Each structure stands twice: as C-alpha cells, then as structure tokens.
Amino acid sequence: MNQILPGTLHDATADQLKKVAYKRIATEEAFCPPEMMDIYRGLLDDNSFTDPGFNTMFGFYLNSPSLRSQQIRDYLTDLGDLRLSHMDARGIDMQVIALTSPGVQVMPKEQATSFAAYANDMLSDACKKHPTRFAGLAAVAPHDANNAAKELDRGINKLGLKGAIIHSHTFGEYLDDPKFWPLLEAAEALDTPIYLHPQVPSAKMIEPFLDAGLDGAIYGFGVETGLHLLRLITTGMFDRFPKLQVVVGHLGEALPFWMYRLDYMHRAGVVAKRYERMKPLKGKVSDYLRNNVYVTTSGFAWEPAIKLCQDVLGVERVLYAMDYPYQHDVAEVIATDDLDLSDDVKKMLFQTNAEKVFKL
Amino acid sequence: MNQILPGTLHDATADQLKKVAYKRIATEEAFCPPEMMDIYRGLLDDNSFTDPGFNTMFGFYLNSPSLRSQQIRDYLTDLGDLRLSHMDARGIDMQVIALTSPGVQVMPKEQATSFAAYANDMLSDACKKHPTRFAGLAAVAPHDANNAAKELDRGINKLGLKGAIIHSHTFGEYLDDPKFWPLLEAAEALDTPIYLHPQVPSAKMIEPFLDAGLDGAIYGFGVETGLHLLRLITTGMFDRFPKLQVVVGHLGEALPFWMYRLDYMHRAGVVAKRYERMKPLKGKVSDYLRNNVYVTTSGFAWEPAIKLCQDVLGVERVLYAMDYPYQHDVAEVIATDDLDLSDDVKKMLFQTNAEKVFKL
C-alpha cells in the first residue's frame, strides 16, 4: 500500500523521476487567456453579478497576494515555454489542456459563445505549435446550446481539438435539462467526449460548504460534480444518448466508491415510484459508470482510490491527470509511477487510455 | 473481488446463512415510537413548517401506499417479536438501535428535549427486556445543548444506553457551532461515541438534489453527512475535544475515499489563508479520520469499498451495520460473511469493534 502523505510531497525533485516505458499524458490541465481574467475581474466588480462561489474563488485567485494564487495566475496564462518547462521538470510528455473553471459558463450567452471561440482558436494555435506536447479540449457555452453544438463541431473538425470541456452547472442548471440536449447530441454524433469538470457549487447549495471554507477543491467541487454526473445517469441521459462518453476528474468525484449504494438505492427509488424524475433505466447506475464514464486521477496520487476505480470500472476506464497548475508536484508523478500495477496497466493509465478516449 | 449486484440480492434466503465464529452485531439500526410518527404527521400538516427535505421524505414514508414505505412504518415501530424475528431470519445476533432520522431535530426545543427522554426510556426498556439482542443509543436535542448533555448523561449512566445519535444538521446548523459544544463536551467527558447519522440536506442546499430525486439515501444523505463530519474536522472540533469519537455510517460517507485529496487541499487552504474558518490543525485531516472516527458498513455489502476503508483507516475502525429496516437483505449478510478477510478481521468487523466502541 503506497500511502503517500501530502505533507512530504514537495521534497521530491525532478532528478528522482524514472525512465519509464510509457508516455505520461496528463488529461485535466488548465489554461486561461489573459482576457478571461479581465472578464472575471469585471464580474467581481459588477454588483449585479452575485454568485457567491465565483466571488470567493476569483476574489482569491485574482486578488490574493499568496504565493499559490500568484503562481496560478502566471501559470494558467502561459501556453508556451513556461508550461513546457514545468512539464519537462515533472516528466509530463503531453498535456490535454482545457479552459479553466468556470470558463465561459459565468458569462452572458452571447459573450460566452464568442469567447469560447476565441479561446478555442488560441488553444488550437498552441497545440499546432507543439503538436507532440499539447492537445486541447473545446470550450463551449452550454446556455447557448445550438451554438455550442456548432462550436464543438468546429473545434473537433476544423481546429483539431479532442473533446469538450464543461464546468458542471451553468447558472445553477445541469446538462440533463432539455435546453442543453443539443450539446449532448452533438458530442455523441461527433464521437467526442465531454470532460465534466468541477466548478464551485451554485448559490442553490453553497452556503453550508462556504461558511466553513469547504466549497472548493477540498469538497464542494467534488460534490457538485458528482451530483451532476449522477443526475446525467438517473435522468436517463445515457439511455437517450447511449454512445455519449463523459470524462470525470478526481477519480469520478467518488461515485465509483458509492457505486453499490447508488445501484441499491436507485432500484429502491424506482420501485417505490417516489420521484417523477426517477424512472426505470435500461441499466443499473453502475452500468453507466462502466460504459459511459472515464475517470482521471487528478488530485489523487494515491493507490487505494486509484485501485478501487480500476477494480470496479475496469482498467481501461481510468486515466492519468495532474491538474496543472492547481496541483503539479513531481512527487505525485513519482508516486503514480510507483503504483503496484502491471506494466500493461500502467501504460494504459498514463498513455494508451488517453490516446483512445481523446483520439490523440 | 466480491461484486454483489443489488438486483440479485433478494434471491438469497436465511437457510443459506453459514454458522460463523462471531456474533453479528448490527450497529446502525433504527426505531420510531408511534408517537413520533404522529408528531411528524403534524409537521407535514403544519404550513408554518417548510423544510423541503422533511416534507418529501415523510410525505413518502408516512403516506405512500408502496410496499417499501408500509413495511418501514411497521418495522420501525416494533421493539419486540417482529424485530427479533427479522434479526433471526437475517442472522443478526444484536442490534445497536437508535431513534430514526431526523429524530427530535425537527421539533421545537422543548418538545425535542422531552421527546428525546421519552424515546430513551422506551428504548432502554426494550434493551433491558432483551439484553443480549438489543443495545441502544440515546436521542438528544442538540438545539437545547445543555439539556442534551444532561440527557446523554442520564442515557449512559441511568438507562444503560451506549452512545448518542445525532442526525446531521439541526435546522440547517452543524455541531461545530459553539452553541452545540456542551453536547460534544459531554460525549467526550462520558467517553461515549456520537453516531453522526444522515438526514435530508437542509433547505440551504437541497434544491439541486431534490429536483432530480437525489436528496435521500442515494446521494444527498451521504453528501450532507460527509460535509458535517468534514466540518467537525476542519473547524478544529477534534483539537478542542481530542478524545471525542464519532461513528459514521455508509463507510464514512465516502470521506475515506477522499482522504488523500482532503489532506492535500486542506494543507493548500491553510497555507493560502483563504478562509477565516480554515485554520491550521494539530494533525492532518486523515489523522482525525484515523483517530476520532469509526465507520460502519451500512448500505455497503461490498468488498471494494469496505476494504478501502480498512486499508486507509485501519481494521479496528470499521464496524458492521445493516441499516434495518431501510435495508435488511439476508443476501447482504451472506456477502459480508463471505468477504475475503482473515477470521480475526472478520470477527473485529462483525463483533469486537462494536463491543469496544459501544462498550457492549
């Protein structure tokens, strides 16, 4: 059992990285055009924009003098030498890069649509400049779903991007709402995955998290995104769009751990006919987790949770991720290299699963 | 890997139970005095009581004609032959019984305090009548914390009860609020555990769960209770009350799975000084999970999640529970008997850990 303790992580250095027989492809890596930081500053200053989660998160990242937020600002905006040097120092061969959370999903519809296209052009250019190091996901504006579908098509077919990034809720609404279905339909038709990435819980649920400082990556992100994924399953989105594939970070936001209970209580709920929106599905909740969901290891350089996911979802469903620039310790790369897995499975984890899912 | 599929559970029968070399002690079992059902009916009819979670849950359990809710009403109110016959048929030697969720925590303060005493007398009588089959936890009214401390003392020292049951939030408030500290202090001083049991999320966070039917045992319960436990840790309750022991069902509401990320992001949060309420602690989040928390297997007759908890918390921290009458399949007992564990560890899981924690 490889019990890495986070308190010791920063002690490792790049020269401790081993030569390995696989490419390390990190699949949940973030960037932010400088112009998006300006838009976010505008939202912070706009008294009519009152999302408490956004305000606390970007109040911190944009304004805090802490080393962590300074570095995140600098690293997020780079798509060139700085990022490449960090990848080299941490042994990362390739990043799959996406617009950072919450992306365009806090912008008004028209601005969101146009900014998504701008960010996609920028990301695509960087990927074309460094085709062996960078791949990218397309930003889209879910709240303008028909245009999101078109932008996803452009991103995949014109710009060479490899999937869509969605940062959980959009103004408190979830992708199971029929207004968003054109986007799900497009992803299925294009045979390209949607990366369902965390964002801060909406005003509808944040208060008990926020008042203890637990709304972010420590817990609120995971709950919000796990809820979103579970909603997609239980409202029948994967019966409606059976080929749709969703990638979820942080080892599936703990839904693989909950899998047995999800199956049991979903069955009980369906039989009891308690909820209008909990209807019979073609499969069990766990069937959709195994057939329509990939999970990445972002935030988890930790054998117990990684192995549970591999055991219950299948080794072909678990992909490596780093979560740059929010978490990028070389010690975590070393810990993941050192997992007690066969050579074949380790290559799937770091390389070949990502190549298949994102068609790299 | 013992991948029990819930869809097949009901096929097992009692004659398939093996003779085992341990007592099966089930530690998260519920009862409800008939008078509490009357009080809950009154709340449902009271237009000034507007807790959406309570209304949906008890609108269902008290009024639904479904077989599930009928049985739950009948089984909850029995503390005699019916319960004993079900225990016999499922191989349960002993139940640790507590007032069902949300207990007195939806009642006005005075009523809550007096009803807790009433329920404790009733439960204590049943335990005295069947001392080898029943043990009980004391109900208390957290919102009347000084009286709750007194009632817990009476429950332990006069009535022979074995701990306290708390059903997560009380009118949307959590035990880290100083108003509740007299109760935590009493539990520590009495050297008796608090069982932190789920209840439906409060109005402050329920909406995105409720509108998809995910507020209950399938997901909302776990998130609400996991949040509560995490709040107790990160707000420093176990630094203030270092001997306090909390028992949490449903395998720790997934916090053991999150453990690595909790440590990492807690450290990052403390260093960044982002939140007033996230101060340095004496230990890591995982230290408190390992030293102040016991988890039970309620809802999880499932090897992958049970083994993860045993691996990361220690085998002495994981206790068997059934969750009667909400979940009581003999097939789940058989699956738990059949876990790939040493005889010693299995006896700890089913018997001796519970004997130690609850001083049975």
XYZ file of C-alpha atoms in Angstrom:
720
model
C 0.000 0.000 0.000
C 1.576 3.215 -1.221
C 0.449 5.747 1.393
C 1.895 8.995 0.113
C 1.420 11.728 2.644
C 0.831 15.115 1.072
C 2.869 16.846 3.761
C 6.022 15.333 2.337
C 5.346 15.802 -1.339
C 7.386 18.850 -2.094
C 10.584 17.149 -1.015
C 10.887 15.226 -4.274
C 12.814 16.631 -7.226
C 12.795 16.006 -10.944
C 16.021 14.016 -10.901
C 14.155 11.347 -8.952
C 11.883 10.676 -11.938
C 12.498 7.289 -13.516
C 12.814 6.483 -17.172
C 9.531 4.797 -17.973
C 8.245 2.729 -20.876
C 5.213 4.923 -21.483
C 4.375 8.488 -22.330
C 2.916 10.418 -19.425
C -0.181 12.131 -20.774
C -1.877 14.422 -18.266
C -5.549 14.846 -19.100
C -7.027 17.545 -16.839
C -4.760 20.529 -17.343
C -5.954 24.117 -17.361
C -5.226 27.396 -19.101
C -6.741 30.867 -19.012
C -6.437 33.562 -21.674
C -5.407 36.825 -20.003
C -8.578 38.386 -21.417
C -10.694 35.934 -19.398
C -9.031 37.156 -16.219
C -10.095 40.663 -17.237
C -13.668 39.498 -17.790
C -13.625 37.815 -14.386
C -12.296 40.987 -12.760
C -15.221 42.776 -14.325
C -17.655 40.259 -12.841
C -16.093 40.693 -9.399
C -16.643 44.445 -9.718
C -20.180 44.062 -11.083
C -22.652 44.348 -8.226
C -25.392 42.759 -10.314
C -23.332 39.529 -10.543
C -23.806 37.814 -7.200
C -22.616 34.216 -7.488
C -21.115 33.578 -4.024
C -18.943 30.703 -5.232
C -17.449 32.648 -8.095
C -16.864 35.660 -5.903
C -14.970 33.736 -3.244
C -12.920 31.727 -5.725
C -11.861 34.543 -8.000
C -11.702 37.041 -5.195
C -8.947 34.717 -4.020
C -7.224 33.729 -7.261
C -7.268 37.200 -8.826
C -6.524 39.300 -5.773
C -4.720 37.217 -3.163
C -1.038 38.013 -2.613
C -0.457 34.370 -1.582
C 2.235 32.503 -3.490
C -0.319 29.903 -4.555
C -2.630 32.363 -6.279
C 0.231 34.371 -7.825
C 1.682 31.228 -9.354
C -1.672 30.019 -10.569
C -2.275 33.335 -12.339
C 1.127 33.149 -14.028
C 0.999 29.509 -14.989
C -2.611 29.495 -16.227
C -1.992 32.186 -18.800
C 1.054 30.556 -20.379
C 0.769 28.209 -23.354
C 4.444 28.167 -24.220
C 7.876 27.869 -22.687
C 6.902 28.214 -19.018
C 4.324 25.439 -19.276
C 6.693 23.257 -21.304
C 9.465 23.736 -18.750
C 7.118 22.662 -15.944
C 6.055 19.642 -17.955
C 9.719 18.720 -18.517
C 10.519 19.137 -14.827
C 7.615 16.901 -13.867
C 8.073 14.269 -16.549
C 4.882 15.107 -18.446
C 5.123 14.258 -22.137
C 1.768 15.703 -23.132
C -0.981 17.816 -21.600
C -4.629 17.670 -22.604
C -5.474 21.329 -21.934
C -8.830 22.980 -21.333
C -10.114 26.421 -20.420
C -10.038 26.712 -16.641
C -13.171 26.560 -14.488
C -15.773 28.076 -14.718
C -14.753 29.023 -18.247
C -17.438 30.851 -20.189
C -20.240 29.484 -18.019
C -20.459 32.657 -15.934
C -20.681 34.960 -18.958
C -23.875 36.178 -20.650
C -24.890 33.959 -23.561
C -23.502 35.990 -26.468
C -20.241 36.803 -24.765
C -19.875 33.169 -23.694
C -20.296 31.913 -27.228
C -17.875 34.360 -28.755
C -15.290 33.978 -26.003
C -15.396 30.190 -26.313
C -14.479 30.537 -29.992
C -11.685 32.952 -29.152
C -10.251 30.634 -26.507
C -10.514 27.651 -28.842
C -8.570 29.461 -31.553
C -5.882 30.351 -29.047
C -5.643 26.817 -27.682
C -5.673 25.282 -31.139
C -2.808 27.530 -32.205
C -0.741 26.416 -29.215
C -1.485 22.764 -29.964
C -0.461 23.228 -33.591
C 2.768 24.855 -32.474
C 3.549 21.998 -30.074
C 1.696 19.021 -31.536
C 3.609 16.404 -29.567
C 3.220 18.249 -26.241
C -0.222 19.855 -26.232
C -3.712 18.641 -27.100
C -6.806 20.666 -26.305
C -10.484 20.454 -25.458
C -13.050 22.835 -26.914
C -14.797 25.373 -24.712
C -18.492 25.820 -25.485
C -21.349 27.856 -23.999
C -23.930 25.327 -22.801
C -26.504 28.057 -22.237
C -26.420 28.731 -25.981
C -26.695 25.063 -26.820
C -27.255 25.194 -30.564
C -24.232 27.400 -30.998
C -22.333 25.211 -28.538
C -23.022 22.244 -30.792
C -21.707 24.198 -33.786
C -18.631 25.351 -31.896
C -17.905 21.808 -30.785
C -18.114 20.672 -34.395
C -15.754 23.478 -35.416
C -13.426 22.653 -32.538
C -13.174 18.975 -33.486
C -13.289 19.170 -37.270
C -11.622 22.495 -38.035
C -9.364 23.187 -35.063
C -8.214 19.653 -34.254
C -9.434 19.754 -30.657
C -10.199 16.482 -28.885
C -13.391 16.862 -26.850
C -15.482 19.414 -24.958
C -14.919 20.909 -21.527
C -17.972 21.643 -19.376
C -17.557 23.096 -15.893
C -20.509 21.467 -14.181
C -23.565 23.704 -13.630
C -24.326 26.737 -15.764
C -26.033 29.385 -13.633
C -27.245 26.562 -11.376
C -28.617 24.414 -14.192
C -27.482 20.927 -15.202
C -26.984 19.232 -18.561
C -29.991 16.950 -18.060
C -32.240 19.969 -18.716
C -33.619 19.572 -22.262
C -32.329 23.029 -23.173
C -28.806 21.555 -23.110
C -29.538 18.420 -25.110
C -28.297 19.781 -28.469
C -24.835 19.839 -26.938
C -25.071 16.236 -25.690
C -26.425 15.189 -29.066
C -23.536 16.896 -30.865
C -20.903 15.273 -28.660
C -22.432 11.866 -29.318
C -22.713 12.477 -33.053
C -19.123 13.738 -33.238
C -17.978 10.725 -31.195
C -16.055 13.063 -28.916
C -16.021 13.040 -25.102
C -17.300 15.706 -22.722
C -14.960 16.404 -19.831
C -17.273 17.237 -16.909
C -15.014 19.372 -14.746
C -15.806 20.847 -11.308
C -16.916 24.301 -10.609
C -17.938 25.909 -7.338
C -21.427 24.874 -6.174
C -24.147 27.285 -7.182
C -25.957 29.653 -4.845
C -28.653 26.967 -4.514
C -26.386 24.754 -2.419
C -23.159 26.505 -1.489
C -23.940 28.039 1.902
C -23.186 25.083 4.235
C -19.942 24.468 2.332
C -18.891 28.094 2.059
C -19.365 29.063 5.671
C -16.724 26.507 6.678
C -14.418 27.135 3.701
C -15.255 23.787 2.113
C -16.819 24.972 -1.150
C -13.727 24.469 -3.306
C -11.413 21.637 -4.292
C -11.388 20.154 -0.807
C -15.026 19.001 -1.021
C -17.611 21.285 -2.687
C -16.203 20.800 -6.193
C -16.448 17.044 -5.862
C -19.974 17.020 -4.504
C -21.253 19.429 -7.147
C -19.669 17.488 -9.999
C -20.587 14.076 -8.586
C -24.174 15.282 -8.327
C -24.051 16.455 -11.939
C -22.742 13.110 -13.190
C -25.303 11.200 -11.133
C -28.098 13.416 -12.487
C -26.996 12.618 -16.056
C -27.266 8.926 -15.247
C -30.507 8.828 -13.250
C -32.410 11.197 -15.540
C -31.686 8.836 -18.416
C -29.267 10.929 -20.470
C -27.226 7.834 -21.365
C -30.338 5.985 -22.471
C -31.145 8.947 -24.706
C -27.536 9.371 -25.914
C -26.121 5.857 -25.457
C -22.779 6.464 -27.139
C -22.052 9.643 -25.168
C -18.820 9.401 -23.187
C -18.124 11.641 -20.189
C -14.713 12.062 -18.579
C -14.761 12.990 -14.894
C -11.761 14.014 -12.838
C -10.819 13.332 -9.224
C -11.478 9.641 -9.742
C -15.086 10.127 -10.742
C -15.755 12.521 -7.848
C -16.173 9.466 -5.573
C -19.114 7.922 -7.466
C -17.101 4.699 -8.008
C -16.843 4.380 -4.220
C -20.609 4.935 -3.892
C -21.441 2.529 -6.754
C -23.007 -0.290 -4.750
C -25.215 2.075 -2.783
C -26.183 4.023 -5.907
C -27.405 0.803 -7.510
C -29.261 -0.309 -4.404
C -30.997 2.974 -3.680
C -31.745 3.729 -7.307
C -33.537 0.420 -7.598
C -35.403 1.093 -4.350
C -36.364 4.568 -5.553
C -37.627 3.343 -8.912
C -39.696 0.561 -7.332
C -41.232 2.970 -4.802
C -42.162 5.457 -7.569
C -41.327 8.242 -5.166
C -39.968 10.736 -7.682
C -41.327 11.840 -11.020
C -37.744 12.203 -12.268
C -36.511 8.785 -11.105
C -37.804 6.458 -13.784
C -36.620 2.956 -14.692
C -33.412 2.946 -16.735
C -32.185 0.380 -19.243
C -29.279 -0.455 -16.954
C -28.087 -0.073 -13.392
C -26.295 3.112 -12.312
C -23.077 1.088 -12.257
C -23.603 0.006 -15.879
C -23.484 3.637 -16.989
C -20.428 4.299 -14.826
C -18.708 1.366 -16.528
C -19.876 2.074 -20.083
C -20.234 5.838 -20.424
C -17.751 7.304 -17.940
C -13.983 7.614 -17.844
C -12.316 8.869 -14.685
C -8.993 10.627 -14.317
C -6.608 10.636 -11.376
C -6.431 14.427 -10.935
C -5.889 15.211 -7.276
C -5.263 11.575 -6.375
C -1.696 10.237 -6.486
C -2.984 7.564 -4.170
C -3.113 3.851 -4.664
C -6.182 2.902 -2.561
C -8.583 5.116 -4.503
C -6.991 4.548 -7.923
C -7.113 0.780 -7.479
C -10.719 0.835 -6.324
C -11.649 2.676 -9.515
C -9.688 0.269 -11.686
C -11.308 -2.681 -9.919
C -14.894 -1.512 -10.174
C -14.849 0.365 -13.508
C -12.176 -1.596 -15.373
C -8.553 -0.611 -16.041
C -9.495 0.823 -19.436
C -11.676 3.453 -17.715
C -9.007 5.161 -15.563
C -6.682 7.839 -16.999
C -3.815 9.778 -15.515
C -4.231 13.525 -14.858
C -2.139 16.071 -12.988
C -4.428 19.127 -12.609
C -1.803 21.679 -13.636
C -1.385 24.395 -12.443
C -3.552 23.748 -9.385
C -1.592 20.652 -8.363
C 1.679 19.714 -10.029
C 4.073 18.030 -7.639
C 6.740 15.851 -9.156
C 6.396 13.638 -6.086
C 2.866 12.818 -7.210
C 4.156 11.757 -10.627
C 6.716 9.532 -8.921
C 4.050 8.075 -6.638
C 1.861 7.284 -9.631
C 4.815 5.750 -11.498
C 5.388 3.597 -8.435
C 1.853 2.213 -8.156
C 1.762 -1.546 -7.783
C 0.324 -2.216 -11.243
C 1.454 -4.397 -14.137
C 3.448 -2.701 -16.908
C 0.495 -3.090 -19.252
C -1.959 -1.444 -16.884
C 0.451 1.358 -16.101
C 0.832 2.132 -19.792
C -2.955 2.179 -20.137
C -3.251 4.523 -17.158
C -0.621 7.005 -18.362
C -0.842 6.753 -22.118
C -2.999 4.453 -24.178
C -6.353 5.064 -22.482
C -5.922 8.793 -23.098
C -4.881 8.175 -26.689
C -8.060 6.181 -27.276
C -10.521 8.426 -25.437
C -9.239 11.684 -26.916
C -8.057 10.201 -30.254
C -4.580 11.641 -29.802
C -13.419 -9.308 -5.803
C -16.906 -9.901 -4.488
C -19.069 -7.875 -6.842
C -22.534 -8.339 -5.387
C -25.144 -6.905 -7.701
C -28.097 -5.466 -5.813
C -30.531 -6.657 -8.463
C -29.970 -10.229 -7.372
C -29.963 -9.733 -3.619
C -33.470 -10.797 -2.758
C -32.899 -14.271 -4.150
C -30.988 -15.375 -1.047
C -32.775 -16.987 1.884
C -31.986 -17.435 5.556
C -31.096 -21.120 5.192
C -28.089 -20.018 3.151
C -26.575 -18.288 6.189
C -23.466 -20.025 7.447
C -22.586 -20.846 11.015
C -19.936 -18.303 11.867
C -17.419 -17.942 14.671
C -18.527 -14.434 15.602
C -21.603 -12.596 16.762
C -23.127 -10.420 14.092
C -23.718 -7.049 15.736
C -25.520 -4.556 13.518
C -24.720 -1.005 14.567
C -26.947 1.396 12.606
C -30.458 0.121 13.206
C -33.487 2.367 13.568
C -36.738 2.549 15.506
C -39.553 5.055 15.763
C -42.063 5.394 18.603
C -45.582 5.547 17.127
C -45.987 8.927 18.823
C -43.108 10.328 16.742
C -44.962 9.351 13.566
C -47.904 11.363 14.908
C -45.666 14.351 15.568
C -44.252 14.048 12.040
C -47.784 13.873 10.596
C -48.495 17.089 12.452
C -45.413 18.729 10.912
C -46.499 17.642 7.430
C -49.873 19.296 8.047
C -48.320 22.429 9.577
C -47.980 25.068 6.892
C -45.520 27.031 9.003
C -43.075 24.083 8.881
C -41.471 24.265 5.447
C -38.421 22.001 5.403
C -38.466 20.653 1.826
C -36.353 17.613 2.690
C -38.516 16.561 5.610
C -41.667 17.111 3.615
C -40.573 14.918 0.729
C -39.165 12.164 2.941
C -42.049 11.860 5.352
C -44.620 12.682 2.732
C -43.352 9.446 1.238
C -42.764 7.268 4.297
C -45.968 8.256 6.113
C -48.358 8.417 3.200
C -47.093 6.272 0.348
C -49.031 3.056 -0.332
C -45.816 1.462 -1.665
C -44.777 -1.805 -0.054
C -41.460 -0.253 0.953
C -42.979 2.566 2.978
C -45.674 0.348 4.515
C -43.056 -2.109 5.731
C -40.799 0.618 7.015
C -43.664 2.076 9.082
C -44.461 -1.339 10.544
C -40.892 -2.395 11.244
C -39.706 0.928 12.665
C -42.313 0.977 15.407
C -41.607 -2.538 16.681
C -39.143 -3.203 19.504
C -40.193 -6.784 20.162
C -41.053 -10.013 18.398
C -41.290 -8.717 14.839
C -37.838 -7.138 15.022
C -36.384 -10.197 16.747
C -37.844 -12.496 14.095
C -36.262 -10.399 11.354
C -32.945 -10.460 13.182
C -33.176 -14.255 13.456
C -34.033 -14.621 9.776
C -31.055 -12.474 8.788
C -28.565 -13.914 11.245
C -28.255 -10.774 13.373
C -27.327 -11.530 16.975
C -27.597 -7.982 18.255
C -28.831 -4.616 17.061
C -27.499 -1.266 18.238
C -30.729 0.700 17.890
C -31.301 4.450 17.585
C -34.206 6.777 17.008
C -34.723 7.079 13.271
C -33.725 10.177 11.283
C -34.336 13.078 11.765
C -35.361 12.146 15.306
C -36.157 15.112 17.513
C -34.104 17.510 15.387
C -37.162 18.851 13.566
C -39.115 19.526 16.769
C -39.188 22.807 18.717
C -36.622 22.863 21.507
C -38.814 21.969 24.486
C -40.691 19.255 22.670
C -37.429 17.871 21.298
C -35.895 17.618 24.747
C -38.899 15.961 26.325
C -39.489 13.597 23.418
C -35.836 12.518 23.453
C -36.258 11.482 27.098
C -39.464 9.639 26.278
C -37.853 7.752 23.399
C -34.810 6.921 25.513
C -36.998 5.427 28.248
C -38.812 3.326 25.674
C -35.597 2.129 24.027
C -33.945 1.428 27.361
C -36.913 -0.693 28.439
C -36.650 -2.767 25.270
C -32.905 -3.227 25.775
C -33.462 -4.343 29.369
C -36.072 -6.833 28.198
C -33.736 -8.267 25.552
C -30.261 -7.535 26.883
C -28.462 -9.986 24.605
C -30.282 -8.814 21.470
C -30.739 -5.053 21.766
C -28.463 -2.181 22.722
C -29.456 1.447 22.265
C -28.159 4.934 21.586
C -29.547 7.992 23.368
C -31.533 10.589 21.455
C -30.756 14.167 22.456
C -31.893 17.609 21.281
C -28.755 19.380 20.043
C -30.598 22.710 19.842
C -31.045 22.545 23.610
C -27.416 21.627 24.172
C -27.157 21.918 27.945
C -30.175 19.696 28.390
C -28.832 17.410 25.673
C -25.675 16.980 27.728
C -27.773 16.117 30.780
C -29.928 13.683 28.828
C -26.850 11.988 27.409
C -25.515 11.557 30.928
C -28.864 10.103 32.028
C -28.951 7.852 28.981
C -25.499 6.429 29.620
C -25.428 6.320 33.414
C -29.076 5.676 34.324
C -30.595 3.986 31.291
C -27.628 1.879 30.159
C -27.543 3.330 26.660
C -24.293 3.185 24.689
C -23.781 6.481 22.867
C -25.651 9.393 21.293
C -27.420 9.569 17.956
C -27.297 12.842 16.034
C -28.987 13.151 12.658
C -26.607 15.594 10.991
C -27.820 19.198 10.780
C -30.351 20.715 13.170
C -32.440 23.297 11.344
C -29.520 23.755 8.936
C -26.890 24.171 11.666
C -23.875 21.966 12.346
C -22.248 20.725 15.528
C -19.165 22.913 15.015
C -21.298 25.917 16.033
C -20.309 26.865 19.607
C -23.941 26.614 20.704
C -23.653 22.829 20.344
C -20.321 22.419 22.147
C -21.816 21.408 25.512
C -23.032 18.242 23.805
C -19.615 17.458 22.308
C -18.009 18.171 25.659
C -20.422 15.819 27.425
C -19.829 12.987 24.966
C -16.085 13.345 25.434
C -16.378 13.516 29.220
C -18.675 10.491 29.304
C -16.275 8.624 26.974
C -19.225 7.694 24.786
C -19.418 7.932 20.989
C -21.680 10.143 18.888
C -23.231 8.351 15.931
C -23.467 11.016 13.228
C -26.308 9.698 11.098
C -27.640 11.152 7.828
C -30.626 13.332 7.447
C -32.002 15.017 4.368
C -29.998 18.096 3.320
C -31.382 21.354 4.658
C -33.202 23.963 2.609
C -29.835 25.715 2.229
C -28.538 23.057 -0.154
C -31.263 20.606 -1.125
C -32.666 22.061 -4.330
C -30.229 20.636 -6.923
C -30.539 17.224 -5.250
C -34.296 17.299 -4.778
C -35.276 18.319 -8.269
C -33.712 15.107 -9.609
C -34.868 12.879 -6.725
C -31.331 12.545 -5.346
C -31.802 14.136 -1.912
C -32.167 10.892 0.031
C -30.140 7.752 0.652
C -28.938 7.541 -2.919
C -26.708 10.624 -2.584
C -27.974 13.647 -0.622
C -27.758 11.889 2.749
C -24.138 11.000 2.157
C -23.072 14.431 0.996
C -24.829 16.194 3.875
C -23.322 13.892 6.485
C -19.882 13.813 4.886
C -19.926 17.609 4.906
C -20.873 17.586 8.582
C -18.039 15.228 9.508
C -15.545 17.219 7.451
C -16.705 20.442 9.115
C -16.091 18.888 12.535
C -12.540 18.079 11.489
C -11.569 21.265 9.662
C -13.095 23.633 12.219
C -10.933 22.005 14.871
C -13.551 20.199 16.944
C -11.200 17.251 17.493
C -8.415 19.559 18.625
C -10.864 21.068 21.118
C -12.314 17.680 22.158
C -9.452 15.297 21.350
C -10.978 12.187 22.897
C -14.323 12.620 21.135
C -15.199 9.610 18.960
C -17.703 9.872 16.115
C -19.251 6.887 14.358
C -20.320 7.489 10.763
C -22.337 5.099 8.619
C -22.181 4.275 4.913
C -18.447 3.733 5.172
C -17.716 7.214 6.414
C -19.943 8.817 3.756
C -17.037 8.444 1.297
C -14.551 10.623 3.210
C -12.091 7.682 3.409
C -12.087 7.607 -0.412
C -11.454 11.390 -0.479
C -8.775 11.215 2.225
C -5.708 11.993 0.118
C -7.369 14.965 -1.558
C -8.752 16.236 1.753
C -5.225 16.290 3.174
C -3.765 17.944 0.106
C -6.389 20.641 -0.283
C -6.677 21.313 3.429
C -2.954 21.976 3.569
C -3.198 24.199 0.475
C -6.130 26.086 2.007
C -4.384 26.658 5.321
C -1.197 27.879 3.644
C -3.145 30.274 1.405
C -5.074 31.715 4.388
C -8.107 31.961 2.151
C -10.752 31.244 4.773
C -11.214 32.620 8.259
C -12.572 29.235 9.340
C -9.779 27.118 7.861
C -7.019 27.428 10.415
C -4.018 25.160 10.995
C -4.890 21.967 12.844
C -2.710 19.832 15.076
C -2.939 16.978 12.579
C -3.865 16.246 9.005
C -7.493 15.593 8.076
C -6.575 11.929 7.688
C -5.198 11.822 11.238
C -8.622 12.738 12.616
C -10.317 10.208 10.345
C -7.969 7.554 11.730
C -8.082 8.614 15.373
C -11.539 10.079 16.019
C -13.826 8.360 13.523
C -15.303 4.882 13.244
C -17.173 3.923 10.105
C -19.891 1.320 9.685
C -20.819 -0.706 6.626
C -24.487 0.321 6.465
C -25.605 0.322 2.858
C -22.404 -1.340 1.648
C -22.222 -5.134 1.459
C -19.417 -4.553 -0.977
C -15.831 -5.599 -0.741
C -14.097 -2.828 -2.759
C -15.343 -0.015 -0.521
C -15.101 -1.961 2.756
C -11.517 -2.963 2.026
C -10.520 0.560 1.081
C -11.789 1.768 4.455
C -9.991 -0.999 6.326
C -6.797 -0.228 4.414
C -6.781 3.507 4.962
C -8.380 3.794 8.427
C -7.251 0.521 9.992
C -9.286 -2.655 10.531
C -10.167 -1.577 14.070
C -12.075 1.429 12.682
C -14.645 -0.415 10.511
C -17.830 -1.921 12.033
C -20.650 -3.931 10.533
C -24.105 -2.353 10.205
C -27.278 -3.419 8.419
C -29.489 -0.272 8.373
C -32.676 -2.059 9.449
C -35.453 -1.524 8.459
C -34.339 0.543 5.481
C -32.061 -2.170 4.110
C -32.107 -5.706 5.524
C -31.374 -8.300 2.893
C -30.040 -11.620 4.108
C -28.004 -11.742 0.893
C -26.068 -8.729 2.130
C -25.262 -10.519 5.389
C -24.047 -13.513 3.387
C -21.963 -11.259 1.136
C -20.376 -9.647 4.182
C -19.724 -13.058 5.765
C -18.031 -14.041 2.520
C -15.637 -11.090 2.345
C -12.060 -12.114 1.687
C -10.789 -11.219 5.174
C -8.923 -13.178 7.819
C -11.000 -14.763 10.585
C -9.587 -12.253 13.055
C -10.505 -9.250 10.963
C -13.965 -10.611 10.253
C -14.606 -11.013 13.962
C -13.458 -7.430 14.511
C -15.752 -6.220 11.747
C -18.860 -8.037 12.986
C -18.352 -8.179 16.719
C -15.395 -6.986 18.718
C -15.018 -3.498 17.237
C -18.658 -2.803 18.120
C -18.189 -4.254 21.605
C -15.275 -1.895 22.194
C -16.735 1.275 20.670
C -20.143 0.949 22.332
C -18.929 -0.886 25.475
C -21.405 -3.723 24.929
